[in-house]
Coordinates of C-alpha atoms in Angstrom, one line a residue:
X22 CA 175.9 118.3 -39.6
X23 CA 174.3 118.0 -43.0
X24 CA 174.0 121.1 -45.1
X25 CA 170.2 120.4 -45.2
X26 CA 169.9 121.2 -41.5
X27 CA 169.3 124.8 -40.2
X28 CA 169.1 125.8 -36.6
X29 CA 166.4 128.3 -35.4
X30 CA 164.6 129.1 -32.2
X31 CA 161.1 127.8 -31.5
X32 CA 159.9 131.4 -31.2
X33 CA 161.2 132.3 -34.6
X34 CA 159.4 129.3 -36.1
X35 CA 156.2 130.1 -34.3
X36 CA 156.3 133.7 -35.6
X37 CA 156.7 132.3 -39.1
X38 CA 153.7 130.0 -38.8
X39 CA 151.7 132.9 -37.3
X40 CA 152.5 135.2 -40.2
X41 CA 151.3 132.6 -42.7
X42 CA 148.1 132.2 -40.7
X43 CA 147.4 135.9 -40.9
X44 CA 148.0 135.9 -44.6
X45 CA 145.7 133.0 -45.0
X46 CA 142.9 134.7 -43.1
X47 CA 143.2 137.7 -45.3
X48 CA 142.8 135.8 -48.5
X49 CA 139.9 133.9 -49.8
X50 CA 141.7 132.6 -52.9
X51 CA 144.8 131.1 -51.4
X52 CA 144.0 129.8 -47.9
X53 CA 146.8 127.3 -47.1
X54 CA 146.4 124.2 -45.1
X55 CA 148.4 124.4 -41.9
X56 CA 149.2 121.3 -39.9
X57 CA 151.5 120.0 -37.2
X58 CA 152.4 116.5 -36.1
X59 CA 153.7 115.8 -32.6
X60 CA 155.9 112.8 -31.9
X61 CA 157.2 111.8 -28.4
X62 CA 158.5 108.6 -27.0
X63 CA 160.2 106.7 -24.2
X64 CA 162.7 104.0 -25.2
X65 CA 164.6 101.5 -23.0
X66 CA 167.8 101.2 -25.2
X67 CA 169.7 102.4 -28.2
X68 CA 169.4 101.0 -31.7
X69 CA 172.1 101.0 -34.4
X70 CA 171.7 103.6 -37.1
X71 CA 168.6 105.0 -35.4
X72 CA 167.9 108.5 -34.3
X73 CA 165.8 107.8 -31.2
X74 CA 168.0 107.6 -28.1
X75 CA 167.5 105.8 -24.9
X76 CA 165.1 107.5 -22.4
X77 CA 162.5 110.2 -23.0
X78 CA 162.8 112.1 -26.3
X79 CA 161.1 113.9 -29.1
X80 CA 161.0 112.4 -32.6
X81 CA 160.2 114.6 -35.6
X82 CA 157.8 117.4 -34.8
X83 CA 156.4 118.4 -38.2
X84 CA 155.0 121.7 -39.3
X85 CA 153.5 121.9 -42.8
X86 CA 151.9 124.5 -45.1
X87 CA 150.3 123.5 -48.4
X88 CA 148.0 125.0 -51.0
X89 CA 147.1 125.2 -54.6
X90 CA 149.0 128.2 -55.9
X91 CA 146.7 128.6 -58.9
X92 CA 145.1 126.3 -61.5
X93 CA 148.6 125.3 -62.7
X94 CA 150.7 124.7 -59.5
X95 CA 150.5 123.3 -56.0
X96 CA 153.1 124.1 -53.3
X97 CA 154.1 122.7 -50.0
X98 CA 156.6 123.5 -47.2
X99 CA 157.3 121.0 -44.4
X100 CA 159.7 121.8 -41.5
X101 CA 160.9 119.3 -39.0
X102 CA 161.9 120.2 -35.5
X103 CA 164.2 117.8 -33.7
X104 CA 166.1 117.9 -30.3
X105 CA 169.5 116.4 -30.1
X106 CA 172.3 116.8 -27.5
X107 CA 170.5 119.7 -25.9
X108 CA 170.1 121.7 -29.1
X109 CA 166.9 122.3 -31.2
X110 CA 167.3 121.9 -34.9
X111 CA 165.0 122.9 -37.7
X112 CA 165.3 120.7 -40.8
X113 CA 163.5 121.9 -44.0
X114 CA 162.3 118.6 -45.3
X115 CA 160.1 119.8 -48.2
X116 CA 159.8 123.1 -50.1
X117 CA 158.5 122.3 -53.6
X118 CA 156.1 123.2 -56.4
X119 CA 154.1 120.6 -58.3
X120 CA 152.4 121.0 -61.7
X121 CA 148.7 120.3 -61.8
X122 CA 147.6 120.5 -65.4
X123 CA 150.3 119.1 -67.7
X124 CA 149.1 117.0 -70.6
X125 CA 149.6 113.3 -71.5
X126 CA 149.8 112.2 -67.8
X127 CA 153.0 114.2 -67.1
X128 CA 153.9 116.1 -64.0
X129 CA 156.9 117.9 -62.7
X130 CA 158.0 118.5 -59.1
X131 CA 160.9 120.9 -58.3
X132 CA 162.5 122.1 -55.1
X133 CA 163.2 120.0 -52.0
X134 CA 161.1 116.9 -51.6
X135 CA 161.1 113.2 -50.7
X136 CA 162.4 110.9 -53.4
X137 CA 159.9 108.5 -54.9
X138 CA 162.2 105.5 -54.8
X139 CA 161.1 102.4 -52.9
X140 CA 157.8 102.0 -51.1
X141 CA 158.2 103.9 -47.8
X142 CA 160.6 106.7 -48.8
X143 CA 157.9 109.1 -50.2
X144 CA 155.9 108.8 -47.0
X145 CA 156.4 110.9 -43.9
X146 CA 157.8 109.1 -40.9
X147 CA 154.7 109.8 -38.8
X148 CA 152.6 107.6 -41.1
X149 CA 154.7 104.5 -40.3
X150 CA 153.3 101.6 -38.4
X151 CA 156.5 101.2 -36.4
X152 CA 158.6 103.7 -34.3
X153 CA 161.6 103.6 -36.7
X154 CA 162.2 102.9 -40.4
X155 CA 163.6 99.4 -41.2
X156 CA 167.3 99.0 -40.8
X157 CA 167.9 99.0 -44.6
X158 CA 166.4 102.5 -44.8
X159 CA 168.4 103.8 -41.9
X160 CA 171.7 102.3 -43.4
X161 CA 171.3 103.3 -47.0
X162 CA 169.0 106.3 -47.1
X163 CA 169.5 108.0 -43.7
X164 CA 166.0 106.9 -42.7
X165 CA 164.3 108.7 -45.5
X166 CA 165.9 110.5 -48.5
X167 CA 164.9 114.0 -49.3
X168 CA 167.0 116.4 -51.4
X169 CA 167.0 119.5 -53.6
X170 CA 166.2 118.5 -57.2
X171 CA 163.6 117.9 -59.9
X172 CA 161.3 115.0 -60.8
X173 CA 159.4 114.1 -64.0
X174 CA 156.5 111.6 -63.6
X175 CA 154.4 109.9 -66.2
X176 CA 151.2 108.0 -65.5
X177 CA 150.3 105.7 -68.4
X178 CA 146.7 105.5 -69.7
X179 CA 146.4 101.7 -68.9
X180 CA 143.9 99.6 -67.1
X181 CA 146.4 98.9 -64.4
X182 CA 148.0 101.7 -62.5
X183 CA 151.4 102.3 -64.0
X184 CA 153.7 105.2 -63.4
X185 CA 157.3 106.0 -64.4
X186 CA 159.6 108.6 -63.0
X187 CA 163.1 110.1 -63.3
X188 CA 164.8 112.3 -60.7
X189 CA 167.9 114.4 -60.3
X190 CA 169.3 115.6 -57.0
X191 CA 172.1 117.4 -55.4
X192 CA 173.0 114.3 -53.3
X193 CA 174.9 115.8 -50.4
X194 CA 173.4 113.4 -47.8
X195 CA 174.3 110.4 -49.9
X196 CA 178.0 111.3 -50.3
X197 CA 180.7 108.8 -49.3
X198 CA 183.0 109.6 -46.4
X199 CA 185.6 112.4 -46.9
X200 CA 187.7 112.3 -43.8
X201 CA 190.2 115.0 -45.0
X202 CA 187.8 117.2 -47.0
X203 CA 189.9 116.7 -50.2
X204 CA 187.4 114.9 -52.5
X205 CA 186.0 116.6 -55.5
X206 CA 182.3 115.8 -55.4
X207 CA 179.9 116.3 -58.2
X208 CA 177.4 119.1 -57.5
X209 CA 174.6 117.1 -59.3
X210 CA 175.3 113.8 -57.6
X211 CA 172.2 111.6 -57.6
X212 CA 170.0 110.4 -60.5
X213 CA 167.1 107.9 -60.1
X214 CA 164.7 106.0 -62.3
X215 CA 161.6 104.2 -61.0
X216 CA 158.4 102.4 -62.0
X217 CA 155.4 101.3 -60.1
X218 CA 152.4 99.4 -61.1
X219 CA 149.4 98.0 -59.3
X220 CA 145.8 97.0 -59.5
X221 CA 142.8 95.4 -57.7
X222 CA 142.0 91.8 -57.0
X223 CA 138.3 91.8 -56.7
X224 CA 136.8 94.4 -54.4
X225 CA 138.7 93.5 -51.3
X226 CA 142.3 93.3 -52.3
X227 CA 144.9 95.4 -54.1
X228 CA 148.6 95.2 -54.9
X229 CA 151.6 97.2 -56.0
X230 CA 155.0 96.4 -57.4
X231 CA 157.9 98.8 -57.7
X232 CA 161.4 98.8 -59.1
X233 CA 163.9 101.7 -58.4
X234 CA 167.4 102.5 -59.5
X235 CA 169.6 105.2 -57.9
X236 CA 172.9 106.3 -59.4
X237 CA 175.1 108.0 -56.9
X238 CA 178.1 109.7 -58.6
X239 CA 179.6 110.5 -55.2
X240 CA 178.8 107.2 -53.5
X241 CA 182.1 105.2 -53.7
X242 CA 184.3 105.3 -50.7
X243 CA 188.1 105.0 -50.6
X244 CA 189.3 102.3 -48.1
X245 CA 191.7 104.8 -46.6
X246 CA 188.8 107.3 -45.9
X247 CA 186.7 104.5 -44.4
X248 CA 189.6 103.7 -42.0
X249 CA 190.0 107.4 -41.0
X250 CA 186.3 107.9 -40.4
X251 CA 186.4 105.2 -37.8
X252 CA 189.3 106.9 -36.0
X253 CA 187.6 110.3 -36.1
X254 CA 184.2 109.2 -34.9
X255 CA 182.4 109.5 -38.2
X256 CA 180.0 106.6 -37.2
X257 CA 178.9 108.6 -34.2
X258 CA 178.0 111.5 -36.5
X259 CA 175.9 109.3 -38.7
X260 CA 174.1 107.9 -35.7
X261 CA 172.8 111.4 -34.9
X262 CA 170.3 113.6 -36.7
X263 CA 172.3 114.2 -39.9
X264 CA 169.9 112.2 -42.1
X265 CA 172.9 111.0 -44.0
X266 CA 173.4 107.5 -45.3
X267 CA 175.9 105.5 -43.3
X268 CA 176.7 103.1 -46.2
X269 CA 176.9 104.2 -49.8
X270 CA 177.8 103.0 -53.2
X271 CA 177.6 104.0 -56.8
X272 CA 174.5 101.9 -57.6
X273 CA 171.4 101.2 -55.5
X274 CA 168.7 98.8 -56.6
X275 CA 165.4 98.6 -54.8
X276 CA 162.5 96.2 -55.3
X277 CA 159.2 96.6 -53.3
X278 CA 155.9 94.8 -53.1
X279 CA 152.7 95.7 -51.3
X280 CA 149.4 93.8 -50.7
X281 CA 146.4 95.3 -49.0
X282 CA 143.1 93.7 -48.0
X283 CA 139.9 95.1 -46.5
X284 CA 136.5 93.4 -46.1
X285 CA 134.2 94.8 -48.9
X286 CA 136.9 97.3 -49.7
X287 CA 136.2 99.4 -46.6
X288 CA 139.4 100.2 -44.8
X289 CA 137.9 102.1 -41.9
X290 CA 137.0 99.2 -39.6
X291 CA 139.4 96.4 -40.6
X292 CA 142.4 96.1 -43.0
X293 CA 145.6 94.2 -43.6
X294 CA 148.8 95.5 -45.2
X295 CA 151.7 93.2 -46.1
X296 CA 154.8 94.8 -47.6
X297 CA 158.5 94.1 -48.2
X298 CA 161.5 95.7 -49.9
X299 CA 165.0 94.5 -50.9
X300 CA 168.0 96.8 -51.3
X301 CA 171.3 96.1 -53.0
X302 CA 174.1 98.7 -53.0
X303 CA 177.0 97.9 -55.4
X304 CA 180.3 99.5 -56.4
X305 CA 180.8 100.5 -52.8
X306 CA 184.6 101.0 -52.8
X307 CA 187.0 102.7 -55.2
X308 CA 190.6 101.6 -54.9
X309 CA 193.4 104.2 -55.0
X310 CA 196.4 103.3 -57.1
X311 CA 198.8 101.0 -55.2
X312 CA 196.4 100.6 -52.2
X313 CA 195.4 97.1 -51.3
X314 CA 192.9 96.1 -48.6
X315 CA 192.3 92.5 -47.6
X316 CA 188.9 91.1 -46.8
X317 CA 189.2 87.7 -45.2
X318 CA 192.5 87.4 -47.0
X319 CA 191.0 88.4 -50.3
X320 CA 191.4 91.8 -52.0
X321 CA 188.4 94.1 -52.2
X322 CA 186.7 93.7 -55.6
X323 CA 183.9 95.2 -57.6
X324 CA 181.8 92.2 -56.5
X325 CA 181.5 93.5 -52.9
X326 CA 178.1 95.0 -52.0
X327 CA 175.8 96.0 -49.2
X328 CA 172.3 94.6 -49.0
X329 CA 169.2 94.8 -46.8
X330 CA 165.6 93.8 -46.7
X331 CA 162.5 93.6 -44.5
X332 CA 159.0 92.1 -44.5
X333 CA 156.2 93.7 -42.6
X334 CA 152.6 92.8 -41.8
X335 CA 150.1 95.2 -40.1
X336 CA 146.6 94.2 -39.2
X337 CA 144.0 96.7 -38.1
X338 CA 141.5 94.4 -36.4
X339 CA 139.2 97.1 -35.1
X340 CA 138.7 100.9 -35.8
X341 CA 140.9 101.7 -32.8
X342 CA 143.4 98.9 -32.6
X343 CA 146.1 97.6 -34.9
X344 CA 149.0 95.2 -34.5
X345 CA 152.1 94.7 -36.6
X346 CA 155.1 92.4 -37.0
X347 CA 158.3 93.2 -38.9
X348 CA 161.6 91.4 -39.6
X349 CA 164.5 93.1 -41.2
X350 CA 168.2 92.5 -41.9
X351 CA 171.2 94.4 -43.3
X352 CA 174.5 93.0 -44.4
X353 CA 177.3 95.6 -44.8
X354 CA 181.0 96.0 -44.9
X355 CA 183.3 98.3 -43.0
X356 CA 187.1 98.8 -43.3
X357 CA 189.2 98.2 -40.2
X358 CA 192.8 98.9 -40.8
X359 CA 193.9 96.7 -43.7
X360 CA 190.9 94.3 -43.4
X361 CA 187.3 94.5 -44.6
X362 CA 184.9 93.4 -41.8
X363 CA 181.4 92.1 -42.6
X364 CA 178.6 93.6 -40.4
X365 CA 175.1 92.3 -39.9
X366 CA 172.1 93.6 -38.1
X367 CA 168.9 91.7 -37.5
X368 CA 165.7 93.2 -36.1
X369 CA 162.5 91.4 -35.1
X370 CA 159.7 93.8 -34.1
X371 CA 156.2 93.6 -32.7
X372 CA 153.9 96.7 -32.3
X373 CA 150.5 97.3 -30.8
X374 CA 148.8 100.6 -31.5
X375 CA 145.7 102.4 -30.2
X376 CA 144.1 104.9 -32.4
X377 CA 141.6 107.2 -30.6
X378 CA 140.9 108.7 -34.1
X379 CA 142.6 109.0 -37.5
X380 CA 144.6 111.9 -36.0
X381 CA 146.1 110.2 -32.8
X382 CA 148.1 107.1 -32.2
X383 CA 149.7 105.6 -29.1
X384 CA 152.1 102.7 -29.9
X385 CA 153.9 100.1 -27.8
X386 CA 156.7 98.4 -29.6
X387 CA 159.1 95.5 -28.8
X388 CA 162.3 95.1 -30.7
X389 CA 164.8 92.3 -30.5
X390 CA 168.1 93.2 -32.2
X391 CA 171.2 91.2 -32.8
X392 CA 174.3 92.7 -34.4
X393 CA 177.7 91.6 -35.6
X394 CA 180.7 94.1 -35.6
X395 CA 178.5 97.2 -34.9
X396 CA 180.7 99.0 -32.4
X397 CA 179.0 100.2 -29.3
X398 CA 175.8 98.1 -29.8
X399 CA 175.0 94.8 -28.3
X400 CA 172.2 92.2 -28.7
X401 CA 169.3 93.7 -26.9
X402 CA 165.5 93.7 -26.2
X403 CA 164.1 97.2 -26.5
X404 CA 160.7 98.6 -25.6
X405 CA 159.4 101.9 -27.2
X406 CA 156.3 103.8 -26.1
X407 CA 155.4 106.4 -28.7
X408 CA 152.6 108.9 -29.4
X409 CA 151.9 110.5 -32.7
X410 CA 149.3 113.3 -32.8
X411 CA 148.2 115.4 -35.8
X412 CA 146.8 118.9 -35.5
X413 CA 145.1 120.8 -38.3
X414 CA 144.7 119.8 -41.9
X415 CA 145.8 116.2 -42.6
X416 CA 145.9 114.9 -46.1
X417 CA 145.3 111.4 -47.2
X418 CA 148.2 108.9 -46.9
X419 CA 150.0 107.3 -49.8
X420 CA 149.0 103.8 -50.9

């Protein structure tokens, strides 16, 4: 279980929310927004690296509190309730402060929050147009990467939207395997740098490009550890609700692109979003002195890397209906004994969603998955029926 996870009873959580509600009612200056998001599903099979299991289940039930603290700071707390193996877990996903009035386009966020790398990562899961994140996110970021740390952002005074950011995190959920608990990990393990720019094309279209780099001081795995993790069921742990990355390395590079269209710029009735991301994870293994592992009769080298990508298109063709298609693929390596085995996972997905309002979605999704060397998973066709319902205050979504 990740150190970021904390178990509590539903009653204790309800009491906590109630106490915040009473405090809010008694104050006219700081009345926090309180919201909840319900996520339930039925699924006909299991998917590699995914958290939704076959059958009926609950996804992430989100409880959030947010408010302007004063004219200088904004704060937010987001708790996620999950059920897994008969246990209820509370995961504190966000607990941060954000500056509101720094000069020169600068802002600082500190605490626990979603990293701004890539396109999807800074968005909550319930805003997605598919039931699960692309396989690349599940493999390299544990679905979505949040952590304890600090971020500095700068928005440039240019005609085009252009922002730059740097982050530093604890990095526990991105640590490489440590089968014997003997590795000396850095306490400040992850650094990232990112830039995003975008603009309009006439009144109906807009675009955004992004580049991100993540430096993981604890990301390199020893071949011997990778072998032991297979024997001790480490893969099964990562397939659960740990939110830990299954495949890590020292350097992760991400490129993302987004295009959006709406007739006359009005997204309420009709819109199209096309997006894609590419991940490359390098320096994935560190060789111990005198230890040699063969990969297809060749020694492991610094040229070995993991990679993944996806392309997605979602079209809302009426105020209440949207349809999406997505194709994604990951190519990874895993050590088996004295050999390095390549793995590959391909997913083709089609979704159809009905939106009674902006606050409610019922989604039917079909997934065709094919995999190579993923133990316990076979080529399969999977149906997922999902509902996502938002209660209370609901902020605007990211671009």
